[in-house]
Short mmCIF file of C-alpha atoms in Angstrom, two decimals:
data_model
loop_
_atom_site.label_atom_id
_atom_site.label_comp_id
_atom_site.label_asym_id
_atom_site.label_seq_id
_atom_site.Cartn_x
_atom_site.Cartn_y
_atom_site.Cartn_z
CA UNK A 27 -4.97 -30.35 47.38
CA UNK A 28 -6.29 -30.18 43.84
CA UNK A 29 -7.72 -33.28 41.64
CA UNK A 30 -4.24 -34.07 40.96
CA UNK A 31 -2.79 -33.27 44.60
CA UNK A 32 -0.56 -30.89 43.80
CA UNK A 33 -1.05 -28.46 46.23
CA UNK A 34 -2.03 -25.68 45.61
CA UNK A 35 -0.01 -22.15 44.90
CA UNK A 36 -0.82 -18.31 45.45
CA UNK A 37 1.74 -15.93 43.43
CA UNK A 38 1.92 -12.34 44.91
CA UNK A 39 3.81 -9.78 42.53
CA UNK A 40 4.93 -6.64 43.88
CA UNK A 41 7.35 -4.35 43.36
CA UNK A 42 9.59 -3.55 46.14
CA UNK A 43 10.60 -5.13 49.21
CA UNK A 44 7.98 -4.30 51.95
CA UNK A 45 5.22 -3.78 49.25
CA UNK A 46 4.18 -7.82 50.45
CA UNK A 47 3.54 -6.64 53.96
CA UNK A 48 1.22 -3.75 53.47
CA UNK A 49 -1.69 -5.22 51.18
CA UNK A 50 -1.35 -8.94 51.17
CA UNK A 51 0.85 -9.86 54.59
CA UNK A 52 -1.85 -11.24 55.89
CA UNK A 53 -2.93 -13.88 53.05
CA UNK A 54 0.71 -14.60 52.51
CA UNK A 55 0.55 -16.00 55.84
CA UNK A 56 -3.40 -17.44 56.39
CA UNK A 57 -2.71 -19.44 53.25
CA UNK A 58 0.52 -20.57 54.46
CA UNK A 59 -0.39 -21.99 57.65
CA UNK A 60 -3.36 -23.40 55.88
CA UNK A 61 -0.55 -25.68 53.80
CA UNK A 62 -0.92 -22.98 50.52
CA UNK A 63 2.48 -22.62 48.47
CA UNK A 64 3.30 -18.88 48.85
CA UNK A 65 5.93 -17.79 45.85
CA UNK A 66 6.41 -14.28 46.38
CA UNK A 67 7.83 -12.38 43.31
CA UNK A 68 9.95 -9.16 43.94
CA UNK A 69 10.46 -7.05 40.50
CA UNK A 70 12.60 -4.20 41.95
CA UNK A 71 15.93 -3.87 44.17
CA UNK A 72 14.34 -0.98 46.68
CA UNK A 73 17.71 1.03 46.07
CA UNK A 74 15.16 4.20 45.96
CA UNK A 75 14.02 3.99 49.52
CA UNK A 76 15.24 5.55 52.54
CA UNK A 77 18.94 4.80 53.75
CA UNK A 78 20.27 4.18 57.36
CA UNK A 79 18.85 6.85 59.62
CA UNK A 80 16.60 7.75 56.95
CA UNK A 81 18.48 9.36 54.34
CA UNK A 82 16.42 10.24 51.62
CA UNK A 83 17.36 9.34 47.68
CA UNK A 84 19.12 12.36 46.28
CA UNK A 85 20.35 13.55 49.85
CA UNK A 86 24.08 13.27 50.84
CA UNK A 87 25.09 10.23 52.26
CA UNK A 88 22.47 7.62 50.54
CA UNK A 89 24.12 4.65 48.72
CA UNK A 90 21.52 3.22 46.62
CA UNK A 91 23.37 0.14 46.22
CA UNK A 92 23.91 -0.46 50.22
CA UNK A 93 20.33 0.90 50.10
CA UNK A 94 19.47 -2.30 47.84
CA UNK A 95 21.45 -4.51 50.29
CA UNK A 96 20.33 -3.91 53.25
CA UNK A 97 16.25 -4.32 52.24
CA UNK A 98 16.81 -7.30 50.59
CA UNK A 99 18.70 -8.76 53.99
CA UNK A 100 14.75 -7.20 54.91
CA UNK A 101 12.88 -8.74 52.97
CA UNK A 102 14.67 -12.26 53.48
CA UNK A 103 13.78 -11.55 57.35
CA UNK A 104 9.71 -10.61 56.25
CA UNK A 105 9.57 -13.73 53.95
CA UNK A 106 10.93 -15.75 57.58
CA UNK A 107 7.84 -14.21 59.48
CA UNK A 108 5.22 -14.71 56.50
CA UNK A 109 6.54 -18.12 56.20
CA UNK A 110 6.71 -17.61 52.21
CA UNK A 111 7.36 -21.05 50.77
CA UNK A 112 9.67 -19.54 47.91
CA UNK A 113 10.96 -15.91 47.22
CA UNK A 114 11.90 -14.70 43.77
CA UNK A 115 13.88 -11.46 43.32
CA UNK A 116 14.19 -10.45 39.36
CA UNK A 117 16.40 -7.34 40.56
CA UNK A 118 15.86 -4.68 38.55
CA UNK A 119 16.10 -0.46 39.33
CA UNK A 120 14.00 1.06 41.75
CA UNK A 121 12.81 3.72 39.68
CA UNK A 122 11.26 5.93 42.25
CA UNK A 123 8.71 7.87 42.45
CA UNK A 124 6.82 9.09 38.97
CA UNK A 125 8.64 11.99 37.38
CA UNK A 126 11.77 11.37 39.27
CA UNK A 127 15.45 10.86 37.04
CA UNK A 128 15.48 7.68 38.52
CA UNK A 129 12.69 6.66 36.32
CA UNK A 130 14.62 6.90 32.98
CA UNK A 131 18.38 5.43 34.53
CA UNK A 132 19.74 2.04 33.28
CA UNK A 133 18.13 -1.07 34.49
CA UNK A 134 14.94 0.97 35.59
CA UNK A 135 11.96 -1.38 36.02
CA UNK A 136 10.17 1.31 34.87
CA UNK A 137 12.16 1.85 31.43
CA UNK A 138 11.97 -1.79 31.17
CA UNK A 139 10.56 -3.34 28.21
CA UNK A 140 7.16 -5.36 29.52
CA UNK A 141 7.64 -7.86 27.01
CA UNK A 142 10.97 -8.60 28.25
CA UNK A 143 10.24 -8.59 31.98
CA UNK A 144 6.97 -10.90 31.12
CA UNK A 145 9.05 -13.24 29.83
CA UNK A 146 10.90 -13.70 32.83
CA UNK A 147 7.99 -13.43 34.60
CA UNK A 148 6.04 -16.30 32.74
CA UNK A 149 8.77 -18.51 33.13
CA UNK A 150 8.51 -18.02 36.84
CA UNK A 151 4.70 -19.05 36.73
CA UNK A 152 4.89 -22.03 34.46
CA UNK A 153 7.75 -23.27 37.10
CA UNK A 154 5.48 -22.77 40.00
CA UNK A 155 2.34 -22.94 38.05
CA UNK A 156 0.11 -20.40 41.09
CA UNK A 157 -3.69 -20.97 41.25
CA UNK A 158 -3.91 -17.35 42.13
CA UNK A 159 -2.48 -14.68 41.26
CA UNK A 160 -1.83 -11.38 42.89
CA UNK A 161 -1.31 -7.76 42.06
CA UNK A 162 -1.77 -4.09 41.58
CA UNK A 163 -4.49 -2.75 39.36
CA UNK A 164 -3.68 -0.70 36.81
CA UNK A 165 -3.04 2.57 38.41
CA UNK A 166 -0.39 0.22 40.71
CA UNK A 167 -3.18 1.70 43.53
CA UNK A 168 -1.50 4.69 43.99
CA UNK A 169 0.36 5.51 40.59
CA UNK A 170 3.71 4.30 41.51
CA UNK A 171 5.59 3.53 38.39
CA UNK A 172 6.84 0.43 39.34
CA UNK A 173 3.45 -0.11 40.61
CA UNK A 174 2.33 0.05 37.21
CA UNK A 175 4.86 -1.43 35.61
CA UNK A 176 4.54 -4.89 37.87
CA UNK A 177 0.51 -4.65 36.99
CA UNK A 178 1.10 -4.58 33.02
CA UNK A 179 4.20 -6.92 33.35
CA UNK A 180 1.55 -9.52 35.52
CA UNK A 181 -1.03 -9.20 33.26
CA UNK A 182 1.39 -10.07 30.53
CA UNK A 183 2.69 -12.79 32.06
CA UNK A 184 -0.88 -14.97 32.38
CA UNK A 185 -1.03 -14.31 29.27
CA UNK A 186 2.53 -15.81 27.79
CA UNK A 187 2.42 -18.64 30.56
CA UNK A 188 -0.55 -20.13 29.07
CA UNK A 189 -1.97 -20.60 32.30
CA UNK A 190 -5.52 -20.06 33.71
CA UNK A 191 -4.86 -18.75 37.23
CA UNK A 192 -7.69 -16.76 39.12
CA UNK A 193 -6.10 -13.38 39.21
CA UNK A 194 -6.71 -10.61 41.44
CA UNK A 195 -5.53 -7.11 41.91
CA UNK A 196 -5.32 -5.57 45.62
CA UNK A 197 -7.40 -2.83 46.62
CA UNK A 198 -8.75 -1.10 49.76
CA UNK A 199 -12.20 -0.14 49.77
CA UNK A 200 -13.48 3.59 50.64
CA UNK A 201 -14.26 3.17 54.28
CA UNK A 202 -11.83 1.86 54.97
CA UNK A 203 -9.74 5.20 53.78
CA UNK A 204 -11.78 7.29 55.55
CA UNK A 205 -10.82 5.14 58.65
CA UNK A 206 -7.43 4.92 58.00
CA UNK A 207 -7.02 9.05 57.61
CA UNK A 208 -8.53 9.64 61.10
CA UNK A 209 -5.45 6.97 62.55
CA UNK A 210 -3.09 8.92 60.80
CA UNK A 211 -4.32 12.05 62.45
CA UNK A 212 -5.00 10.39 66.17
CA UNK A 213 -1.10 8.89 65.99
CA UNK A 214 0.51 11.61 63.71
CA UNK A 215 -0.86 14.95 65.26
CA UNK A 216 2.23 16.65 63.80
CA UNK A 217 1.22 15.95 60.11
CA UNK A 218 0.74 18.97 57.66
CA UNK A 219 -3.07 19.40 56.59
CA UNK A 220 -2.93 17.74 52.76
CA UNK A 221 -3.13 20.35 50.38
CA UNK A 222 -6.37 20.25 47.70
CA UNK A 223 -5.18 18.12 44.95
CA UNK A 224 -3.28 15.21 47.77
CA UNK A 225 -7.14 15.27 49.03
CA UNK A 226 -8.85 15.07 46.00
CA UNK A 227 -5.95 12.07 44.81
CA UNK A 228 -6.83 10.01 48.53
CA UNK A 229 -10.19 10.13 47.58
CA UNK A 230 -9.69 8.56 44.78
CA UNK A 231 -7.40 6.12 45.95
CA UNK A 232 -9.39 2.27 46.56
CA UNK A 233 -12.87 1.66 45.41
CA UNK A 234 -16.35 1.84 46.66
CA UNK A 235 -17.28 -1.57 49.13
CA UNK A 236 -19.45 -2.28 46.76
CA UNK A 237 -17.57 -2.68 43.95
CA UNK A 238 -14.70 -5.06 45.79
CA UNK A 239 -15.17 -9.02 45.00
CA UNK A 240 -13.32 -10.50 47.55
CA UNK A 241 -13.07 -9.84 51.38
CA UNK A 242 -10.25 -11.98 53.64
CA UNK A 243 -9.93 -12.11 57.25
CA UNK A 244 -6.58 -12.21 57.88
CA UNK A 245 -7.40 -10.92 61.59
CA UNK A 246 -5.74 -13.95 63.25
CA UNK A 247 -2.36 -12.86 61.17
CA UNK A 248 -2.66 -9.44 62.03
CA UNK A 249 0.86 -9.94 64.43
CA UNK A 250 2.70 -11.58 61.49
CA UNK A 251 1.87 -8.84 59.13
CA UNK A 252 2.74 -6.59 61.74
CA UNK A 253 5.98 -7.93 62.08
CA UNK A 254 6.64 -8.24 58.94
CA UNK A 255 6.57 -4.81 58.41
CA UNK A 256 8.64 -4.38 61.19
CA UNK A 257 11.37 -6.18 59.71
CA UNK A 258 11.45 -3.33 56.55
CA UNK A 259 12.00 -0.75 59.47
CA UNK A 260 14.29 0.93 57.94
CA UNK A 261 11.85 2.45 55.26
CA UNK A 262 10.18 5.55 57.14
CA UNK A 263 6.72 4.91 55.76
CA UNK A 264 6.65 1.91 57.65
CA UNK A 265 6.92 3.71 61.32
CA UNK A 266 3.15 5.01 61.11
CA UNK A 267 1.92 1.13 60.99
CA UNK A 268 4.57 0.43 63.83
CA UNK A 269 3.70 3.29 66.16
CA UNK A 270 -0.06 2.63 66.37
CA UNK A 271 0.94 -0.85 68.28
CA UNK A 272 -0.19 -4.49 67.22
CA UNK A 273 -3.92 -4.28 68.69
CA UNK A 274 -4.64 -0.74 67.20
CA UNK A 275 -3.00 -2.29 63.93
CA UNK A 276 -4.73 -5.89 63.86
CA UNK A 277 -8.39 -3.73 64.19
CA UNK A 278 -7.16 -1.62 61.08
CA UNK A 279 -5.32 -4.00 59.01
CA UNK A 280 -7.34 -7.51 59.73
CA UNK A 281 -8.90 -7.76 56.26
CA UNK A 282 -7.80 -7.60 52.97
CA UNK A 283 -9.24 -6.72 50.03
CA UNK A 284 -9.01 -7.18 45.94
CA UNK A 285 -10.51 -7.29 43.16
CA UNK A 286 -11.29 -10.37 41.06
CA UNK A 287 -10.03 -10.07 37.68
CA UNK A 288 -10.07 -13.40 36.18
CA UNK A 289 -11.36 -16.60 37.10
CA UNK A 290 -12.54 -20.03 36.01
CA UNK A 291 -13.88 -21.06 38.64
CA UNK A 292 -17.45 -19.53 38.69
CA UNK A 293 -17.08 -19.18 42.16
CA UNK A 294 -20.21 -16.63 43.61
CA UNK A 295 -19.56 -13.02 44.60
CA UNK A 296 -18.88 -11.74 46.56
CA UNK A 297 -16.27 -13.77 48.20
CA UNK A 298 -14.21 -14.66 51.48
CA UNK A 299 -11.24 -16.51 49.95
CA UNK A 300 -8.69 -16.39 47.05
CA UNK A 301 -9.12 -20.13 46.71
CA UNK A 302 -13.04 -20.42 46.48
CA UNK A 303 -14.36 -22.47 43.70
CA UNK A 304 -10.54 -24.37 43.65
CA UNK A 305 -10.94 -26.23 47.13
#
Protein backbone atom coordinates (compact mmCIF):
# COMPACT_ATOMS: atom_id res chain seq x y z
CA UNK A 1 0.00 0.00 0.00
CA UNK A 2 1.09 3.62 -0.16
CA UNK A 3 1.05 6.30 2.88
CA UNK A 4 -2.49 6.69 2.16
CA UNK A 5 -3.30 2.85 1.41
CA UNK A 6 -4.45 3.13 -1.74
CA UNK A 7 -2.90 0.50 -3.40
CA UNK A 8 -0.93 0.90 -5.65
CA UNK A 9 -1.42 0.99 -9.75
CA UNK A 10 0.88 0.09 -12.85
CA UNK A 11 -0.63 1.54 -16.31
CA UNK A 12 0.71 -0.35 -19.42
CA UNK A 13 -0.13 1.50 -22.83
CA UNK A 14 0.16 -0.31 -25.93
CA UNK A 15 -1.18 -0.32 -29.02
CA UNK A 16 -2.76 -3.39 -30.21
CA UNK A 17 -4.15 -6.35 -28.71
CA UNK A 18 -1.27 -8.87 -28.05
CA UNK A 19 1.32 -5.97 -27.85
CA UNK A 20 0.73 -6.58 -23.60
CA UNK A 21 1.97 -10.12 -23.91
CA UNK A 22 5.22 -9.71 -25.71
CA UNK A 23 7.18 -6.98 -23.59
CA UNK A 24 5.39 -6.57 -20.34
CA UNK A 25 3.19 -10.08 -19.85
CA UNK A 26 5.18 -10.92 -17.35
CA UNK A 27 4.97 -7.70 -14.95
CA UNK A 28 1.32 -7.47 -15.78
CA UNK A 29 1.09 -10.59 -13.96
CA UNK A 30 4.16 -10.54 -11.03
CA UNK A 31 2.57 -7.28 -9.94
CA UNK A 32 -0.77 -8.70 -9.99
CA UNK A 33 -0.34 -11.58 -7.87
CA UNK A 34 1.73 -9.36 -5.71
CA UNK A 35 -1.86 -7.35 -5.02
CA UNK A 36 -0.61 -4.37 -7.81
CA UNK A 37 -3.70 -2.76 -9.75
CA UNK A 38 -2.94 -3.65 -13.43
CA UNK A 39 -5.08 -1.08 -15.87
CA UNK A 40 -4.09 -2.07 -19.18
CA UNK A 41 -4.81 0.60 -21.91
CA UNK A 42 -5.43 -0.62 -25.56
CA UNK A 43 -5.24 2.49 -28.19
CA UNK A 44 -6.00 0.50 -31.40
CA UNK A 45 -8.80 -2.08 -32.66
CA UNK A 46 -6.07 -4.73 -34.31
CA UNK A 47 -8.38 -4.71 -37.53
CA UNK A 48 -4.80 -4.69 -39.45
CA UNK A 49 -3.65 -8.06 -38.29
CA UNK A 50 -3.98 -11.35 -39.74
CA UNK A 51 -7.61 -12.85 -40.30
CA UNK A 52 -8.88 -16.50 -39.72
CA UNK A 53 -6.40 -18.88 -41.28
CA UNK A 54 -4.12 -16.11 -41.62
CA UNK A 55 -5.34 -13.92 -44.19
CA UNK A 56 -3.25 -11.11 -44.60
CA UNK A 57 -4.68 -7.22 -44.72
CA UNK A 58 -5.17 -6.36 -48.36
CA UNK A 59 -5.63 -10.16 -49.39
CA UNK A 60 -9.11 -11.50 -50.44
CA UNK A 61 -11.17 -12.66 -47.84
CA UNK A 62 -9.89 -10.39 -44.71
CA UNK A 63 -12.67 -8.43 -42.91
CA UNK A 64 -10.98 -5.91 -40.91
CA UNK A 65 -13.92 -5.36 -38.88
CA UNK A 66 -14.43 -9.30 -37.95
CA UNK A 67 -10.62 -8.96 -37.82
CA UNK A 68 -11.23 -6.27 -34.92
CA UNK A 69 -13.78 -8.65 -33.31
CA UNK A 70 -12.37 -11.52 -32.98
CA UNK A 71 -8.84 -10.04 -31.19
CA UNK A 72 -10.63 -8.13 -28.93
CA UNK A 73 -12.76 -11.52 -27.83
CA UNK A 74 -8.47 -12.19 -27.59
CA UNK A 75 -7.48 -9.90 -25.75
CA UNK A 76 -10.48 -10.19 -23.16
CA UNK A 77 -9.18 -14.00 -22.89
CA UNK A 78 -5.14 -12.58 -22.34
CA UNK A 79 -6.38 -9.94 -19.79
CA UNK A 80 -8.23 -13.43 -17.93
CA UNK A 81 -4.69 -15.16 -17.87
CA UNK A 82 -2.65 -11.89 -16.84
CA UNK A 83 -5.22 -11.33 -14.28
CA UNK A 84 -5.38 -7.47 -15.40
CA UNK A 85 -7.42 -5.73 -12.74
CA UNK A 86 -9.09 -3.32 -15.42
CA UNK A 87 -8.86 -3.18 -19.33
CA UNK A 88 -9.43 -0.02 -21.30
CA UNK A 89 -9.99 -0.16 -25.08
CA UNK A 90 -10.08 3.61 -26.70
CA UNK A 91 -10.80 1.83 -30.21
CA UNK A 92 -9.36 3.57 -32.72
CA UNK A 93 -7.86 2.29 -36.54
CA UNK A 94 -5.20 -0.05 -36.76
CA UNK A 95 -3.16 1.81 -39.03
CA UNK A 96 -0.73 -0.81 -40.06
CA UNK A 97 2.39 -0.96 -40.81
CA UNK A 98 4.41 2.54 -41.70
CA UNK A 99 3.82 3.59 -45.28
CA UNK A 100 0.80 1.45 -45.65
CA UNK A 101 -2.89 3.33 -46.93
CA UNK A 102 -4.10 2.23 -43.84
CA UNK A 103 -2.06 4.82 -42.15
CA UNK A 104 -3.92 7.87 -43.61
CA UNK A 105 -7.86 6.11 -43.49
CA UNK A 106 -10.52 7.59 -41.11
CA UNK A 107 -10.22 6.92 -37.48
CA UNK A 108 -6.42 5.94 -37.95
CA UNK A 109 -4.60 6.11 -34.59
CA UNK A 110 -1.96 7.12 -36.52
CA UNK A 111 -3.75 10.25 -38.28
CA UNK A 112 -5.03 10.94 -34.94
CA UNK A 113 -4.51 14.20 -33.41
CA UNK A 114 -2.13 13.49 -30.07
CA UNK A 115 -3.69 16.21 -28.35
CA UNK A 116 -6.98 14.71 -28.77
CA UNK A 117 -6.10 11.10 -27.96
CA UNK A 118 -4.08 12.57 -24.71
CA UNK A 119 -6.98 13.89 -23.58
CA UNK A 120 -8.69 10.78 -23.43
CA UNK A 121 -5.83 9.31 -22.29
CA UNK A 122 -5.28 11.69 -19.20
CA UNK A 123 -8.64 11.26 -18.19
CA UNK A 124 -8.01 7.57 -17.99
CA UNK A 125 -4.94 8.19 -15.59
CA UNK A 126 -6.41 10.76 -13.28
CA UNK A 127 -9.39 7.99 -12.88
CA UNK A 128 -6.96 5.31 -12.02
CA UNK A 129 -4.25 7.59 -10.95
CA UNK A 130 -1.04 4.54 -11.95
CA UNK A 131 2.22 4.85 -9.94
CA UNK A 132 3.91 3.59 -13.02
CA UNK A 133 3.61 3.99 -16.13
CA UNK A 134 4.42 1.93 -19.14
CA UNK A 135 5.34 2.28 -22.77
CA UNK A 136 7.19 2.39 -26.00
CA UNK A 137 10.09 4.72 -26.50
CA UNK A 138 10.04 6.91 -29.05
CA UNK A 139 10.84 4.89 -32.04
CA UNK A 140 7.59 2.61 -30.59
CA UNK A 141 10.89 -0.05 -30.44
CA UNK A 142 10.56 -1.02 -33.75
CA UNK A 143 9.00 2.04 -35.71
CA UNK A 144 5.50 0.91 -35.77
CA UNK A 145 3.31 3.89 -36.26
CA UNK A 146 0.98 3.17 -33.78
CA UNK A 147 3.94 2.33 -31.79
CA UNK A 148 4.85 5.79 -32.00
CA UNK A 149 1.86 7.27 -31.87
CA UNK A 150 0.90 5.47 -28.25
CA UNK A 151 4.63 6.74 -27.05
CA UNK A 152 3.91 10.59 -27.93
CA UNK A 153 0.17 10.20 -26.94
CA UNK A 154 1.68 8.64 -23.23
CA UNK A 155 4.04 11.11 -22.85
CA UNK A 156 1.33 13.65 -23.40
CA UNK A 157 -0.86 12.31 -21.21
CA UNK A 158 1.57 12.62 -17.80
CA UNK A 159 1.80 15.64 -18.79
CA UNK A 160 -2.13 16.89 -19.02
CA UNK A 161 -3.01 14.49 -15.99
CA UNK A 162 -0.96 16.45 -13.72
CA UNK A 163 0.32 13.47 -12.26
CA UNK A 164 3.87 12.39 -11.17
CA UNK A 165 3.97 8.69 -12.10
CA UNK A 166 7.45 6.89 -12.54
CA UNK A 167 7.35 6.25 -16.22
CA UNK A 168 9.12 3.79 -18.18
CA UNK A 169 9.45 2.81 -21.75
CA UNK A 170 10.07 -1.06 -22.69
CA UNK A 171 13.11 -2.14 -24.24
CA UNK A 172 15.20 -5.29 -24.83
CA UNK A 173 18.75 -5.05 -24.36
CA UNK A 174 21.45 -6.19 -27.14
CA UNK A 175 22.19 -9.65 -25.92
CA UNK A 176 19.48 -10.45 -25.57
CA UNK A 177 18.82 -9.88 -29.58
CA UNK A 178 21.62 -11.65 -30.44
CA UNK A 179 20.06 -14.57 -28.40
CA UNK A 180 16.83 -14.25 -29.60
CA UNK A 181 18.07 -14.39 -33.58
CA UNK A 182 19.87 -17.74 -33.02
CA UNK A 183 16.06 -19.20 -31.57
CA UNK A 184 14.59 -17.94 -34.51
CA UNK A 185 17.04 -19.81 -36.64
CA UNK A 186 17.21 -23.21 -34.32
CA UNK A 187 13.02 -23.28 -34.49
CA UNK A 188 12.51 -21.51 -37.92
CA UNK A 189 15.17 -23.28 -40.21
CA UNK A 190 12.94 -22.36 -43.16
CA UNK A 191 13.39 -18.52 -42.68
CA UNK A 192 14.90 -16.40 -45.60
CA UNK A 193 18.51 -14.99 -44.68
CA UNK A 194 17.52 -11.02 -43.78
CA UNK A 195 18.61 -8.96 -46.44
CA UNK A 196 21.40 -5.95 -45.49
CA UNK A 197 19.32 -3.12 -44.42
CA UNK A 198 16.57 -5.77 -42.09
CA UNK A 199 20.20 -6.61 -40.46
CA UNK A 200 21.52 -3.42 -40.07
CA UNK A 201 17.61 -2.21 -38.63
CA UNK A 202 17.79 -5.55 -35.86
CA UNK A 203 20.87 -4.27 -34.81
CA UNK A 204 19.64 -1.38 -33.99
CA UNK A 205 16.63 -2.49 -32.48
CA UNK A 206 16.96 -2.45 -28.12
CA UNK A 207 19.85 -0.87 -26.39
CA UNK A 208 23.18 -1.75 -25.03
CA UNK A 209 22.80 -3.70 -21.20
CA UNK A 210 24.38 -1.05 -20.06
CA UNK A 211 22.35 1.56 -20.84
CA UNK A 212 18.87 -0.28 -19.50
CA UNK A 213 17.69 1.00 -15.84
CA UNK A 214 15.54 -1.54 -14.83
CA UNK A 215 15.78 -5.43 -14.96
CA UNK A 216 12.46 -7.71 -13.77
CA UNK A 217 12.31 -11.30 -13.24
CA UNK A 218 9.24 -12.27 -14.35
CA UNK A 219 10.69 -15.99 -14.67
CA UNK A 220 8.06 -17.46 -12.30
CA UNK A 221 5.29 -15.89 -14.91
CA UNK A 222 6.96 -17.10 -17.78
CA UNK A 223 3.67 -19.79 -18.32
CA UNK A 224 1.17 -16.90 -17.98
CA UNK A 225 2.90 -14.80 -20.50
CA UNK A 226 3.14 -17.72 -22.50
CA UNK A 227 -0.35 -18.24 -22.48
CA UNK A 228 -1.24 -15.18 -22.91
CA UNK A 229 0.16 -15.04 -26.09
CA UNK A 230 -1.42 -18.06 -26.87
CA UNK A 231 -4.71 -16.69 -26.51
CA UNK A 232 -3.82 -13.89 -29.60
CA UNK A 233 -3.15 -17.14 -31.73
CA UNK A 234 -4.66 -16.06 -34.37
CA UNK A 235 -1.96 -13.32 -35.21
CA UNK A 236 0.90 -15.35 -37.10
CA UNK A 237 3.74 -13.55 -35.39
CA UNK A 238 2.71 -15.07 -32.35
CA UNK A 239 3.37 -18.93 -33.55
CA UNK A 240 7.33 -18.47 -33.31
CA UNK A 241 6.91 -17.77 -29.33
CA UNK A 242 4.36 -20.78 -29.29
CA UNK A 243 6.41 -23.32 -31.21
CA UNK A 244 9.61 -23.04 -29.13
CA UNK A 245 7.41 -24.65 -26.07
CA UNK A 246 6.94 -23.07 -22.48
CA UNK A 247 10.52 -24.14 -21.01
CA UNK A 248 12.51 -23.00 -24.18
CA UNK A 249 10.21 -19.76 -23.88
CA UNK A 250 10.37 -19.09 -19.94
CA UNK A 251 14.60 -19.28 -20.44
CA UNK A 252 14.14 -16.58 -23.30
CA UNK A 253 11.41 -14.46 -22.15
CA UNK A 254 11.90 -14.55 -18.06
CA UNK A 255 13.04 -10.93 -17.74
CA UNK A 256 11.93 -7.82 -18.80
CA UNK A 257 13.44 -4.86 -19.48
CA UNK A 258 12.83 -0.79 -19.75
CA UNK A 259 14.01 2.12 -19.48
CA UNK A 260 13.39 4.64 -16.68
CA UNK A 261 12.17 7.81 -17.94
CA UNK A 262 10.81 9.67 -15.11
CA UNK A 263 10.77 9.26 -11.57
CA UNK A 264 10.43 10.86 -8.14
CA UNK A 265 11.39 8.52 -6.31
CA UNK A 266 15.28 8.68 -6.31
CA UNK A 267 15.25 5.17 -6.26
CA UNK A 268 19.21 3.78 -7.16
CA UNK A 269 20.10 2.32 -10.56
CA UNK A 270 20.10 0.17 -11.69
CA UNK A 271 16.99 -1.50 -10.61
CA UNK A 272 14.92 -4.86 -10.11
CA UNK A 273 11.38 -3.45 -9.80
CA UNK A 274 8.94 -0.87 -11.33
CA UNK A 275 7.82 -0.06 -7.81
CA UNK A 276 11.29 0.62 -6.06
CA UNK A 277 11.54 3.74 -4.09
CA UNK A 278 7.28 3.60 -3.84
CA UNK A 279 7.09 0.41 -1.49
Amino acid sequence: MTGNDRALTLMAVHAHPDDEATSTGGVLARYAAEGVRTVLVTCTDGRCGDGPGGVKPGDDGHDGAAVAAMRREELEASREVLKISDLEVLGYGDSGMMGWPSNEAPGAFWRTPVDEAAARLADLMRHYRPDVVVTYDENGFYGHPDHIQAHRVTMAAVELSGLTPKVYWTTTPRSAMRRFGETMREFAPDMPEPDPEELAAMAEIGLPDEEITTWVDTSAFSDQKFDSLAAHASQGDNIFFLRMGKERFGELMGTETFVRVRDTTDADLPEDDLFAGLR
